[in-house]
Structure formats: C-alpha cells, structure tokens
C-alpha cells in the first residue's frame, strides 16, 4: 500500500499536469471505449460483431465511438473487398498499450462492484428515510 506522503505527491503531480491529463482521459474514460477496445483487442472485428458483443450499445453510439477511436489513433478501420462491402476494426499499438490498465480496471470492477452497489443501496435507503 502506498503511504499518505506518496499519495499526496501523486495527487500534486496529477493536479499540476491536469491540463495535459484531462483531455486524454476524456478520450478514453467514457461509457463505451473500454468495452469496445476489449472486444477488438484479441482480433479485428466487424461493426455488427462489436455491436452484438456489447449488449445495449446503439448503432449511433458505436459508430460515433469507433470514429472517435480511429481519429485518436486507438483503432484502425479497414474496408474489406467483399460484397456487400465490409468494414473491420482493429486495435492499434497505441490502443493495445491500454490493455494492462484496462484489465486492472476491469478486475477492480469485478472485485468491488458488489461493494459499490451495496453502498448505493444503503445511501438510497438513508435518503428515503429522511
């Protein structure tokens, strides 16, 4: 575990670099980015395959996210010479560099998801009683 001094130093460093950090986090820390990159990390995938694997994402949300990921260098888009024309999305080396932090974040979500849900239920119960 990191001690309080290290946490304070890390916090100070992050806050002093916020102008550089925030725009990057805005590009990768949205609702779907982690899940999209998780789907295409093992192998390139077509649009409908990605959509099928991401239960709940709309066509527009996926199209917008893939365009943004391509624009930011995290995904490539390849038009396939098929009839009808197909499009395949693949993760770039830059996108792949997010694998380790995303895996850690997903592991954290699995480990602490129940605790977060429990805290939410307790909070809502307390709010309802007041």
mmCIF file of N, CA and C in Angstrom:
data_model
loop_
_atom_site.group_PDB
_atom_site.id
_atom_site.type_symbol
_atom_site.label_atom_id
_atom_site.label_comp_id
_atom_site.label_asym_id
_atom_site.label_seq_id
_atom_site.Cartn_x
_atom_site.Cartn_y
_atom_site.Cartn_z
ATOM 1 N N UNK A 1 0.834 -1.192 0.000
ATOM 2 C CA UNK A 1 0.000 0.000 0.000
ATOM 3 C C UNK A 1 0.875 1.250 0.000
ATOM 4 N N UNK A 2 0.455 2.228 -0.722
ATOM 5 C CA UNK A 2 1.171 3.494 -0.817
ATOM 6 C C UNK A 2 0.876 4.317 0.433
ATOM 7 N N UNK A 3 1.922 4.969 0.999
ATOM 8 C CA UNK A 3 1.667 5.773 2.195
ATOM 9 C C UNK A 3 1.101 7.145 1.811
ATOM 10 N N UNK A 4 0.640 7.878 2.818
ATOM 11 C CA UNK A 4 -0.021 9.166 2.587
ATOM 12 C C UNK A 4 0.880 10.184 1.890
ATOM 13 N N UNK A 5 2.180 10.148 2.191
ATOM 14 C CA UNK A 5 3.106 11.089 1.554
ATOM 15 C C UNK A 5 3.168 10.840 0.054
ATOM 16 N N UNK A 6 3.264 9.563 -0.330
ATOM 17 C CA UNK A 6 3.293 9.212 -1.755
ATOM 18 C C UNK A 6 1.988 9.604 -2.438
ATOM 19 N N UNK A 7 0.872 9.403 -1.745
ATOM 20 C CA UNK A 7 -0.426 9.777 -2.318
ATOM 21 C C UNK A 7 -0.527 11.283 -2.511
ATOM 22 N N UNK A 8 -0.021 12.031 -1.553
ATOM 23 C CA UNK A 8 -0.045 13.495 -1.666
ATOM 24 C C UNK A 8 0.821 13.953 -2.838
ATOM 25 N N UNK A 9 1.988 13.345 -2.998
ATOM 26 C CA UNK A 9 2.870 13.703 -4.111
ATOM 27 C C UNK A 9 2.224 13.350 -5.452
ATOM 28 N N UNK A 10 1.628 12.178 -5.521
ATOM 29 C CA UNK A 10 0.943 11.760 -6.751
ATOM 30 C C UNK A 10 -0.199 12.711 -7.067
ATOM 31 N N UNK A 11 -0.972 13.067 -6.054
ATOM 32 C CA UNK A 11 -2.085 13.995 -6.243
ATOM 33 C C UNK A 11 -1.595 15.350 -6.732
ATOM 34 N N UNK A 12 -0.527 15.847 -6.123
ATOM 35 C CA UNK A 12 0.035 17.137 -6.546
ATOM 36 C C UNK A 12 0.506 17.084 -7.996
ATOM 37 N N UNK A 13 1.160 15.971 -8.359
ATOM 38 C CA UNK A 13 1.656 15.835 -9.730
ATOM 39 C C UNK A 13 0.504 15.793 -10.724
ATOM 40 N N UNK A 14 -0.537 15.020 -10.402
ATOM 41 C CA UNK A 14 -1.695 14.932 -11.295
ATOM 42 C C UNK A 14 -2.357 16.294 -11.438
ATOM 43 N N UNK A 15 -2.554 16.983 -10.335
ATOM 44 C CA UNK A 15 -3.206 18.290 -10.388
ATOM 45 C C UNK A 15 -2.375 19.304 -11.166
ATOM 46 N N UNK A 16 -1.057 19.235 -11.041
ATOM 47 C CA UNK A 16 -0.219 20.189 -11.771
ATOM 48 C C UNK A 16 -0.187 19.884 -13.269
ATOM 49 N N UNK A 17 -0.472 18.648 -13.647
ATOM 50 C CA UNK A 17 -0.489 18.251 -15.062
ATOM 51 C C UNK A 17 -1.909 18.089 -15.606
ATOM 52 N N UNK A 18 -2.897 18.587 -14.883
ATOM 53 C CA UNK A 18 -4.292 18.368 -15.261
ATOM 54 C C UNK A 18 -4.604 18.848 -16.679
ATOM 55 N N UNK A 19 -3.996 19.935 -17.105
ATOM 56 C CA UNK A 19 -4.269 20.448 -18.452
ATOM 57 C C UNK A 19 -3.855 19.450 -19.527
ATOM 58 N N UNK A 20 -2.870 18.611 -19.236
ATOM 59 C CA UNK A 20 -2.442 17.586 -20.191
ATOM 60 C C UNK A 20 -3.174 16.268 -19.971
ATOM 61 N N UNK A 21 -3.536 15.968 -18.735
ATOM 62 C CA UNK A 21 -4.144 14.677 -18.400
ATOM 63 C C UNK A 21 -5.620 14.621 -18.770
ATOM 64 N N UNK A 22 -6.357 15.654 -18.433
ATOM 65 C CA UNK A 22 -7.809 15.622 -18.625
ATOM 66 C C UNK A 22 -8.235 15.362 -20.073
ATOM 67 N N UNK A 23 -7.655 16.035 -21.064
ATOM 68 C CA UNK A 23 -8.077 15.754 -22.447
ATOM 69 C C UNK A 23 -7.852 14.292 -22.858
ATOM 70 N N UNK A 24 -6.786 13.691 -22.353
ATOM 71 C CA UNK A 24 -6.519 12.288 -22.674
ATOM 72 C C UNK A 24 -7.565 11.398 -22.013
ATOM 73 N N UNK A 25 -7.817 11.638 -20.735
ATOM 74 C CA UNK A 25 -8.814 10.827 -20.031
ATOM 75 C C UNK A 25 -10.202 11.005 -20.635
ATOM 76 N N UNK A 26 -10.515 12.203 -21.098
ATOM 77 C CA UNK A 26 -11.804 12.432 -21.749
ATOM 78 C C UNK A 26 -11.973 11.551 -22.986
ATOM 79 N N UNK A 27 -10.878 11.203 -23.628
ATOM 80 C CA UNK A 27 -10.937 10.395 -24.844
ATOM 81 C C UNK A 27 -11.039 8.902 -24.566
ATOM 82 N N UNK A 28 -10.608 8.441 -23.391
ATOM 83 C CA UNK A 28 -10.599 7.002 -23.129
ATOM 84 C C UNK A 28 -11.490 6.569 -21.967
ATOM 85 N N UNK A 29 -11.998 7.507 -21.199
ATOM 86 C CA UNK A 29 -12.738 7.132 -19.993
ATOM 87 C C UNK A 29 -14.233 7.390 -20.131
ATOM 88 N N UNK A 30 -14.778 7.122 -21.306
ATOM 89 C CA UNK A 30 -16.207 7.306 -21.484
ATOM 90 C C UNK A 30 -16.936 5.979 -21.296
ATOM 91 N N UNK A 31 -18.208 5.983 -21.570
ATOM 92 C CA UNK A 31 -19.056 4.822 -21.297
ATOM 93 C C UNK A 31 -18.664 3.567 -22.072
ATOM 94 N N UNK A 32 -18.220 3.712 -23.332
ATOM 95 C CA UNK A 32 -18.032 2.532 -24.187
ATOM 96 C C UNK A 32 -16.601 2.231 -24.591
ATOM 97 N N UNK A 33 -15.676 3.151 -24.485
ATOM 98 C CA UNK A 33 -14.329 2.943 -25.021
ATOM 99 C C UNK A 33 -13.664 1.682 -24.489
ATOM 100 N N UNK A 34 -13.656 1.502 -23.188
ATOM 101 C CA UNK A 34 -13.001 0.339 -22.606
ATOM 102 C C UNK A 34 -13.603 -0.942 -23.162
ATOM 103 N N UNK A 35 -14.917 -0.992 -23.241
ATOM 104 C CA UNK A 35 -15.569 -2.213 -23.713
ATOM 105 C C UNK A 35 -15.310 -2.450 -25.200
ATOM 106 N N UNK A 36 -15.317 -1.406 -26.009
ATOM 107 C CA UNK A 36 -15.029 -1.566 -27.445
ATOM 108 C C UNK A 36 -13.615 -2.085 -27.645
ATOM 109 N N UNK A 37 -12.651 -1.473 -26.982
ATOM 110 C CA UNK A 37 -11.270 -1.916 -27.132
ATOM 111 C C UNK A 37 -11.081 -3.332 -26.604
ATOM 112 N N UNK A 38 -11.823 -3.709 -25.580
ATOM 113 C CA UNK A 38 -11.760 -5.071 -25.059
ATOM 114 C C UNK A 38 -12.256 -6.072 -26.100
ATOM 115 N N UNK A 39 -13.292 -5.709 -26.835
ATOM 116 C CA UNK A 39 -13.834 -6.602 -27.863
ATOM 117 C C UNK A 39 -12.846 -6.781 -29.001
ATOM 118 N N UNK A 40 -12.221 -5.706 -29.465
ATOM 119 C CA UNK A 40 -11.362 -5.826 -30.648
ATOM 120 C C UNK A 40 -9.898 -6.104 -30.313
ATOM 121 N N UNK A 41 -9.545 -6.136 -29.038
ATOM 122 C CA UNK A 41 -8.148 -6.381 -28.663
ATOM 123 C C UNK A 41 -7.653 -7.751 -29.143
ATOM 124 N N UNK A 42 -8.398 -8.833 -28.935
ATOM 125 C CA UNK A 42 -7.868 -10.142 -29.357
ATOM 126 C C UNK A 42 -7.810 -10.321 -30.876
ATOM 127 N N UNK A 43 -8.787 -9.736 -31.584
ATOM 128 C CA UNK A 43 -8.796 -9.888 -33.039
ATOM 129 C C UNK A 43 -9.668 -8.805 -33.651
ATOM 130 N N UNK A 44 -9.339 -8.399 -34.878
ATOM 131 C CA UNK A 44 -10.185 -7.408 -35.557
ATOM 132 C C UNK A 44 -11.615 -7.915 -35.670
ATOM 133 N N UNK A 45 -12.564 -6.977 -35.668
ATOM 134 C CA UNK A 45 -13.980 -7.359 -35.708
ATOM 135 C C UNK A 45 -14.755 -6.413 -36.603
ATOM 136 N N UNK A 46 -15.804 -6.937 -37.156
ATOM 137 C CA UNK A 46 -16.718 -6.123 -37.951
ATOM 138 C C UNK A 46 -17.669 -5.379 -37.022
ATOM 139 N N UNK A 47 -18.258 -4.329 -37.565
ATOM 140 C CA UNK A 47 -19.146 -3.455 -36.800
ATOM 141 C C UNK A 47 -20.237 -4.258 -36.076
ATOM 142 N N UNK A 48 -20.972 -5.091 -36.834
ATOM 143 C CA UNK A 48 -22.093 -5.822 -36.228
ATOM 144 C C UNK A 48 -21.641 -6.823 -35.175
ATOM 145 N N UNK A 49 -20.450 -7.381 -35.343
ATOM 146 C CA UNK A 49 -19.923 -8.288 -34.317
ATOM 147 C C UNK A 49 -19.640 -7.523 -33.034
ATOM 148 N N UNK A 50 -19.063 -6.332 -33.160
ATOM 149 C CA UNK A 50 -18.801 -5.498 -31.980
ATOM 150 C C UNK A 50 -20.126 -5.141 -31.314
ATOM 151 N N UNK A 51 -21.090 -4.709 -32.110
ATOM 152 C CA UNK A 51 -22.399 -4.311 -31.581
ATOM 153 C C UNK A 51 -23.073 -5.471 -30.858
ATOM 154 N N UNK A 52 -22.998 -6.648 -31.441
ATOM 155 C CA UNK A 52 -23.614 -7.837 -30.852
ATOM 156 C C UNK A 52 -22.980 -8.174 -29.505
ATOM 157 N N UNK A 53 -21.669 -8.012 -29.411
ATOM 158 C CA UNK A 53 -20.962 -8.358 -28.167
ATOM 159 C C UNK A 53 -21.137 -7.308 -27.074
ATOM 160 N N UNK A 54 -21.518 -6.088 -27.467
ATOM 161 C CA UNK A 54 -21.722 -5.009 -26.496
ATOM 162 C C UNK A 54 -23.211 -4.795 -26.288
ATOM 163 N N UNK A 55 -23.802 -5.631 -25.516
ATOM 164 C CA UNK A 55 -25.236 -5.552 -25.261
ATOM 165 C C UNK A 55 -25.607 -4.164 -24.754
ATOM 166 N N UNK A 56 -26.499 -3.506 -25.464
ATOM 167 C CA UNK A 56 -27.004 -2.221 -25.003
ATOM 168 C C UNK A 56 -26.486 -1.016 -25.760
ATOM 169 N N UNK A 57 -25.457 -1.166 -26.558
ATOM 170 C CA UNK A 57 -24.947 -0.012 -27.308
ATOM 171 C C UNK A 57 -25.801 0.188 -28.559
ATOM 172 N N UNK A 58 -26.114 1.428 -28.844
ATOM 173 C CA UNK A 58 -26.899 1.718 -30.044
ATOM 174 C C UNK A 58 -25.971 1.790 -31.257
ATOM 175 N N UNK A 59 -26.571 1.682 -32.427
ATOM 176 C CA UNK A 59 -25.814 1.780 -33.675
ATOM 177 C C UNK A 59 -25.069 3.116 -33.726
ATOM 178 N N UNK A 60 -25.764 4.202 -33.413
ATOM 179 C CA UNK A 60 -25.170 5.541 -33.464
ATOM 180 C C UNK A 60 -24.039 5.686 -32.438
ATOM 181 N N UNK A 61 -24.267 5.206 -31.228
ATOM 182 C CA UNK A 61 -23.233 5.318 -30.195
ATOM 183 C C UNK A 61 -21.972 4.556 -30.596
ATOM 184 N N UNK A 62 -22.141 3.363 -31.189
ATOM 185 C CA UNK A 62 -20.984 2.586 -31.614
ATOM 186 C C UNK A 62 -20.275 3.262 -32.787
ATOM 187 N N UNK A 63 -21.040 3.728 -33.760
ATOM 188 C CA UNK A 63 -20.436 4.403 -34.919
ATOM 189 C C UNK A 63 -19.656 5.638 -34.475
ATOM 190 N N UNK A 64 -20.247 6.438 -33.605
ATOM 191 C CA UNK A 64 -19.572 7.648 -33.107
ATOM 192 C C UNK A 64 -18.303 7.294 -32.329
ATOM 193 N N UNK A 65 -18.402 6.273 -31.476
ATOM 194 C CA UNK A 65 -17.249 5.875 -30.670
ATOM 195 C C UNK A 65 -16.121 5.349 -31.552
ATOM 196 N N UNK A 66 -16.447 4.534 -32.545
ATOM 197 C CA UNK A 66 -15.414 3.995 -33.433
ATOM 198 C C UNK A 66 -14.742 5.109 -34.234
ATOM 199 N N UNK A 67 -15.518 6.083 -34.689
ATOM 200 C CA UNK A 67 -14.927 7.224 -35.405
ATOM 201 C C UNK A 67 -13.974 7.989 -34.495
ATOM 202 N N UNK A 68 -14.391 8.214 -33.249
ATOM 203 C CA UNK A 68 -13.552 8.935 -32.287
ATOM 204 C C UNK A 68 -12.284 8.136 -31.975
ATOM 205 N N UNK A 69 -12.416 6.831 -31.800
ATOM 206 C CA UNK A 69 -11.254 5.996 -31.507
ATOM 207 C C UNK A 69 -10.280 5.969 -32.685
ATOM 208 N N UNK A 70 -10.820 5.952 -33.903
ATOM 209 C CA UNK A 70 -9.966 5.995 -35.085
ATOM 210 C C UNK A 70 -9.248 7.346 -35.177
ATOM 211 N N UNK A 71 -9.982 8.422 -34.960
ATOM 212 C CA UNK A 71 -9.417 9.776 -35.009
ATOM 213 C C UNK A 71 -8.298 9.946 -33.978
ATOM 214 N N UNK A 72 -8.439 9.277 -32.827
ATOM 215 C CA UNK A 72 -7.453 9.400 -31.755
ATOM 216 C C UNK A 72 -6.344 8.355 -31.838
ATOM 217 N N UNK A 73 -6.311 7.572 -32.918
ATOM 218 C CA UNK A 73 -5.223 6.631 -33.141
ATOM 219 C C UNK A 73 -5.286 5.341 -32.360
ATOM 220 N N UNK A 74 -6.446 5.013 -31.790
ATOM 221 C CA UNK A 74 -6.567 3.801 -30.985
ATOM 222 C C UNK A 74 -7.106 2.614 -31.785
ATOM 223 N N UNK A 75 -7.738 2.900 -32.928
ATOM 224 C CA UNK A 75 -8.387 1.881 -33.746
ATOM 225 C C UNK A 75 -8.105 2.191 -35.214
ATOM 226 N N UNK A 76 -7.976 1.139 -36.007
ATOM 227 C CA UNK A 76 -7.914 1.318 -37.459
ATOM 228 C C UNK A 76 -9.200 0.782 -38.069
ATOM 229 N N UNK A 77 -9.551 1.346 -39.193
ATOM 230 C CA UNK A 77 -10.753 0.949 -39.936
ATOM 231 C C UNK A 77 -10.289 0.500 -41.312
ATOM 232 N N UNK A 78 -10.628 -0.746 -41.664
ATOM 233 C CA UNK A 78 -10.223 -1.298 -42.947
ATOM 234 C C UNK A 78 -11.460 -1.711 -43.729
ATOM 235 N N UNK A 79 -11.588 -1.187 -44.946
ATOM 236 C CA UNK A 79 -12.688 -1.582 -45.825
ATOM 237 C C UNK A 79 -12.281 -2.891 -46.490
ATOM 238 N N UNK A 80 -13.152 -3.894 -46.373
ATOM 239 C CA UNK A 80 -12.866 -5.216 -46.924
ATOM 240 C C UNK A 80 -13.454 -5.353 -48.325
ATOM 241 N N UNK A 81 -12.739 -5.996 -49.225
ATOM 242 C CA UNK A 81 -13.226 -6.146 -50.598
ATOM 243 C C UNK A 81 -14.246 -7.283 -50.705
ATOM 244 N N UNK A 82 -15.371 -7.107 -50.047
ATOM 245 C CA UNK A 82 -16.434 -8.115 -50.060
ATOM 246 C C UNK A 82 -17.689 -7.505 -50.646
ATOM 247 N N UNK A 83 -18.660 -8.355 -50.940
ATOM 248 C CA UNK A 83 -19.953 -7.876 -51.415
ATOM 249 C C UNK A 83 -21.006 -8.385 -50.446
ATOM 250 N N UNK A 84 -21.737 -7.514 -49.785
ATOM 251 C CA UNK A 84 -21.543 -6.070 -49.762
ATOM 252 C C UNK A 84 -20.228 -5.717 -49.054
ATOM 253 N N UNK A 85 -19.819 -4.475 -49.237
ATOM 254 C CA UNK A 85 -18.566 -4.016 -48.648
ATOM 255 C C UNK A 85 -18.625 -4.177 -47.135
ATOM 256 N N UNK A 86 -17.582 -4.737 -46.578
ATOM 257 C CA UNK A 86 -17.488 -4.895 -45.131
ATOM 258 C C UNK A 86 -16.424 -3.976 -44.572
ATOM 259 N N UNK A 87 -16.539 -3.693 -43.305
ATOM 260 C CA UNK A 87 -15.558 -2.856 -42.616
ATOM 261 C C UNK A 87 -15.131 -3.593 -41.359
ATOM 262 N N UNK A 88 -13.826 -3.612 -41.142
ATOM 263 C CA UNK A 88 -13.275 -4.293 -39.982
ATOM 264 C C UNK A 88 -12.495 -3.294 -39.137
ATOM 265 N N UNK A 89 -12.638 -3.405 -37.842
ATOM 266 C CA UNK A 89 -11.945 -2.519 -36.912
ATOM 267 C C UNK A 89 -10.917 -3.326 -36.139
ATOM 268 N N UNK A 90 -9.727 -2.754 -35.990
ATOM 269 C CA UNK A 90 -8.646 -3.410 -35.257
ATOM 270 C C UNK A 90 -8.012 -2.412 -34.302
ATOM 271 N N UNK A 91 -7.469 -2.930 -33.249
ATOM 272 C CA UNK A 91 -6.804 -2.085 -32.268
ATOM 273 C C UNK A 91 -5.391 -1.765 -32.767
ATOM 274 N N UNK A 92 -4.941 -0.557 -32.540
ATOM 275 C CA UNK A 92 -3.591 -0.143 -32.931
ATOM 276 C C UNK A 92 -2.621 -0.438 -31.784
ATOM 277 N N UNK A 93 -1.322 -0.341 -32.029
ATOM 278 C CA UNK A 93 -0.372 -0.494 -30.916
ATOM 279 C C UNK A 93 -0.646 0.509 -29.786
ATOM 280 N N UNK A 94 -1.031 1.735 -30.141
ATOM 281 C CA UNK A 94 -1.365 2.724 -29.110
ATOM 282 C C UNK A 94 -2.575 2.261 -28.309
ATOM 283 N N UNK A 95 -3.597 1.787 -28.987
ATOM 284 C CA UNK A 95 -4.772 1.259 -28.291
ATOM 285 C C UNK A 95 -4.421 0.053 -27.444
ATOM 286 N N UNK A 96 -3.558 -0.808 -27.983
ATOM 287 C CA UNK A 96 -3.151 -2.008 -27.249
ATOM 288 C C UNK A 96 -2.387 -1.652 -25.972
ATOM 289 N N UNK A 97 -1.727 -0.500 -25.963
ATOM 290 C CA UNK A 97 -0.991 -0.083 -24.761
ATOM 291 C C UNK A 97 -1.931 0.167 -23.581
ATOM 292 N N UNK A 98 -3.228 0.300 -23.860
ATOM 293 C CA UNK A 98 -4.210 0.487 -22.790
ATOM 294 C C UNK A 98 -4.660 -0.840 -22.177
ATOM 295 N N UNK A 99 -4.229 -1.947 -22.748
ATOM 296 C CA UNK A 99 -4.700 -3.256 -22.289
ATOM 297 C C UNK A 99 -4.458 -3.469 -20.796
ATOM 298 N N UNK A 100 -3.226 -3.250 -20.352
ATOM 299 C CA UNK A 100 -2.899 -3.503 -18.949
ATOM 300 C C UNK A 100 -3.717 -2.627 -17.991
ATOM 301 N N UNK A 101 -3.774 -1.289 -18.202
ATOM 302 C CA UNK A 101 -4.593 -0.503 -17.274
ATOM 303 C C UNK A 101 -6.086 -0.857 -17.360
ATOM 304 N N UNK A 102 -6.584 -1.192 -18.552
ATOM 305 C CA UNK A 102 -7.996 -1.559 -18.679
ATOM 306 C C UNK A 102 -8.267 -2.894 -17.989
ATOM 307 N N UNK A 103 -7.348 -3.854 -18.120
ATOM 308 C CA UNK A 103 -7.514 -5.134 -17.422
ATOM 309 C C UNK A 103 -7.547 -4.917 -15.916
ATOM 310 N N UNK A 104 -6.663 -4.036 -15.421
ATOM 311 C CA UNK A 104 -6.645 -3.736 -13.981
ATOM 312 C C UNK A 104 -7.959 -3.088 -13.561
ATOM 313 N N UNK A 105 -8.467 -2.176 -14.375
ATOM 314 C CA UNK A 105 -9.727 -1.512 -14.056
ATOM 315 C C UNK A 105 -10.892 -2.505 -14.070
ATOM 316 N N UNK A 106 -10.914 -3.394 -15.041
ATOM 317 C CA UNK A 106 -11.976 -4.406 -15.106
ATOM 318 C C UNK A 106 -11.895 -5.355 -13.904
ATOM 319 N N UNK A 107 -10.684 -5.750 -13.534
ATOM 320 C CA UNK A 107 -10.515 -6.606 -12.350
ATOM 321 C C UNK A 107 -11.003 -5.887 -11.098
ATOM 322 N N UNK A 108 -10.693 -4.603 -11.000
ATOM 323 C CA UNK A 108 -11.155 -3.814 -9.857
ATOM 324 C C UNK A 108 -12.682 -3.773 -9.827
ATOM 325 N N UNK A 109 -13.292 -3.559 -11.004
ATOM 326 C CA UNK A 109 -14.758 -3.506 -11.083
ATOM 327 C C UNK A 109 -15.380 -4.819 -10.623
ATOM 328 N N UNK A 110 -14.778 -5.931 -11.012
ATOM 329 C CA UNK A 110 -15.298 -7.230 -10.572
ATOM 330 C C UNK A 110 -15.128 -7.417 -9.068
ATOM 331 N N UNK A 111 -13.995 -6.982 -8.549
ATOM 332 C CA UNK A 111 -13.713 -7.152 -7.126
ATOM 333 C C UNK A 111 -14.595 -6.260 -6.249
ATOM 334 N N UNK A 112 -14.833 -5.023 -6.684
ATOM 335 C CA UNK A 112 -15.513 -4.058 -5.821
ATOM 336 C C UNK A 112 -16.910 -3.663 -6.281
ATOM 337 N N UNK A 113 -17.389 -4.244 -7.362
ATOM 338 C CA UNK A 113 -18.723 -3.900 -7.871
ATOM 339 C C UNK A 113 -19.827 -4.124 -6.851
ATOM 340 N N UNK A 114 -19.765 -5.245 -6.134
ATOM 341 C CA UNK A 114 -20.787 -5.532 -5.123
ATOM 342 C C UNK A 114 -20.745 -4.507 -3.991
ATOM 343 N N UNK A 115 -19.546 -4.098 -3.582
ATOM 344 C CA UNK A 115 -19.411 -3.098 -2.514
ATOM 345 C C UNK A 115 -19.987 -1.759 -2.956
ATOM 346 N N UNK A 116 -19.767 -1.394 -4.213
ATOM 347 C CA UNK A 116 -20.322 -0.145 -4.734
ATOM 348 C C UNK A 116 -21.842 -0.216 -4.756
ATOM 349 N N UNK A 117 -22.374 -1.335 -5.223
ATOM 350 C CA UNK A 117 -23.831 -1.500 -5.256
ATOM 351 C C UNK A 117 -24.416 -1.462 -3.847
ATOM 352 N N UNK A 118 -23.761 -2.106 -2.911
ATOM 353 C CA UNK A 118 -24.213 -2.098 -1.515
ATOM 354 C C UNK A 118 -24.217 -0.674 -0.953
ATOM 355 N N UNK A 119 -23.170 0.095 -1.227
ATOM 356 C CA UNK A 119 -23.098 1.481 -0.753
ATOM 357 C C UNK A 119 -24.218 2.310 -1.368
ATOM 358 N N UNK A 120 -24.524 2.085 -2.641
ATOM 359 C CA UNK A 120 -25.605 2.811 -3.313
ATOM 360 C C UNK A 120 -26.956 2.494 -2.659
ATOM 361 N N UNK A 121 -27.197 1.218 -2.362
ATOM 362 C CA UNK A 121 -28.455 0.809 -1.735
ATOM 363 C C UNK A 121 -28.582 1.431 -0.347
ATOM 364 N N UNK A 122 -27.508 1.395 0.438
ATOM 365 C CA UNK A 122 -27.520 1.993 1.776
ATOM 366 C C UNK A 122 -27.795 3.490 1.679
ATOM 367 N N UNK A 123 -27.150 4.163 0.738
ATOM 368 C CA UNK A 123 -27.340 5.601 0.568
ATOM 369 C C UNK A 123 -28.781 5.922 0.182
ATOM 370 N N UNK A 124 -29.326 5.179 -0.753
ATOM 371 C CA UNK A 124 -30.720 5.433 -1.182
ATOM 372 C C UNK A 124 -31.697 5.143 -0.045
ATOM 373 N N UNK A 125 -31.428 4.100 0.722
ATOM 374 C CA UNK A 125 -32.290 3.769 1.869
ATOM 375 C C UNK A 125 -32.257 4.901 2.892
ATOM 376 N N UNK A 126 -31.062 5.427 3.181
ATOM 377 C CA UNK A 126 -30.923 6.529 4.146
ATOM 378 C C UNK A 126 -31.613 7.787 3.623
ATOM 379 N N UNK A 127 -31.501 8.048 2.344
ATOM 380 C CA UNK A 127 -32.145 9.215 1.751
ATOM 381 C C UNK A 127 -33.678 9.078 1.824
ATOM 382 N N UNK A 128 -34.174 7.881 1.602
ATOM 383 C CA UNK A 128 -35.620 7.642 1.645
ATOM 384 C C UNK A 128 -36.172 7.784 3.066
ATOM 385 N N UNK A 129 -35.353 7.473 4.066
ATOM 386 C CA UNK A 129 -35.794 7.587 5.455
ATOM 387 C C UNK A 129 -35.819 9.033 5.940
ATOM 388 N N UNK A 130 -35.109 9.892 5.289
ATOM 389 C CA UNK A 130 -35.055 11.311 5.727
ATOM 390 C C UNK A 130 -36.082 12.143 5.076
#
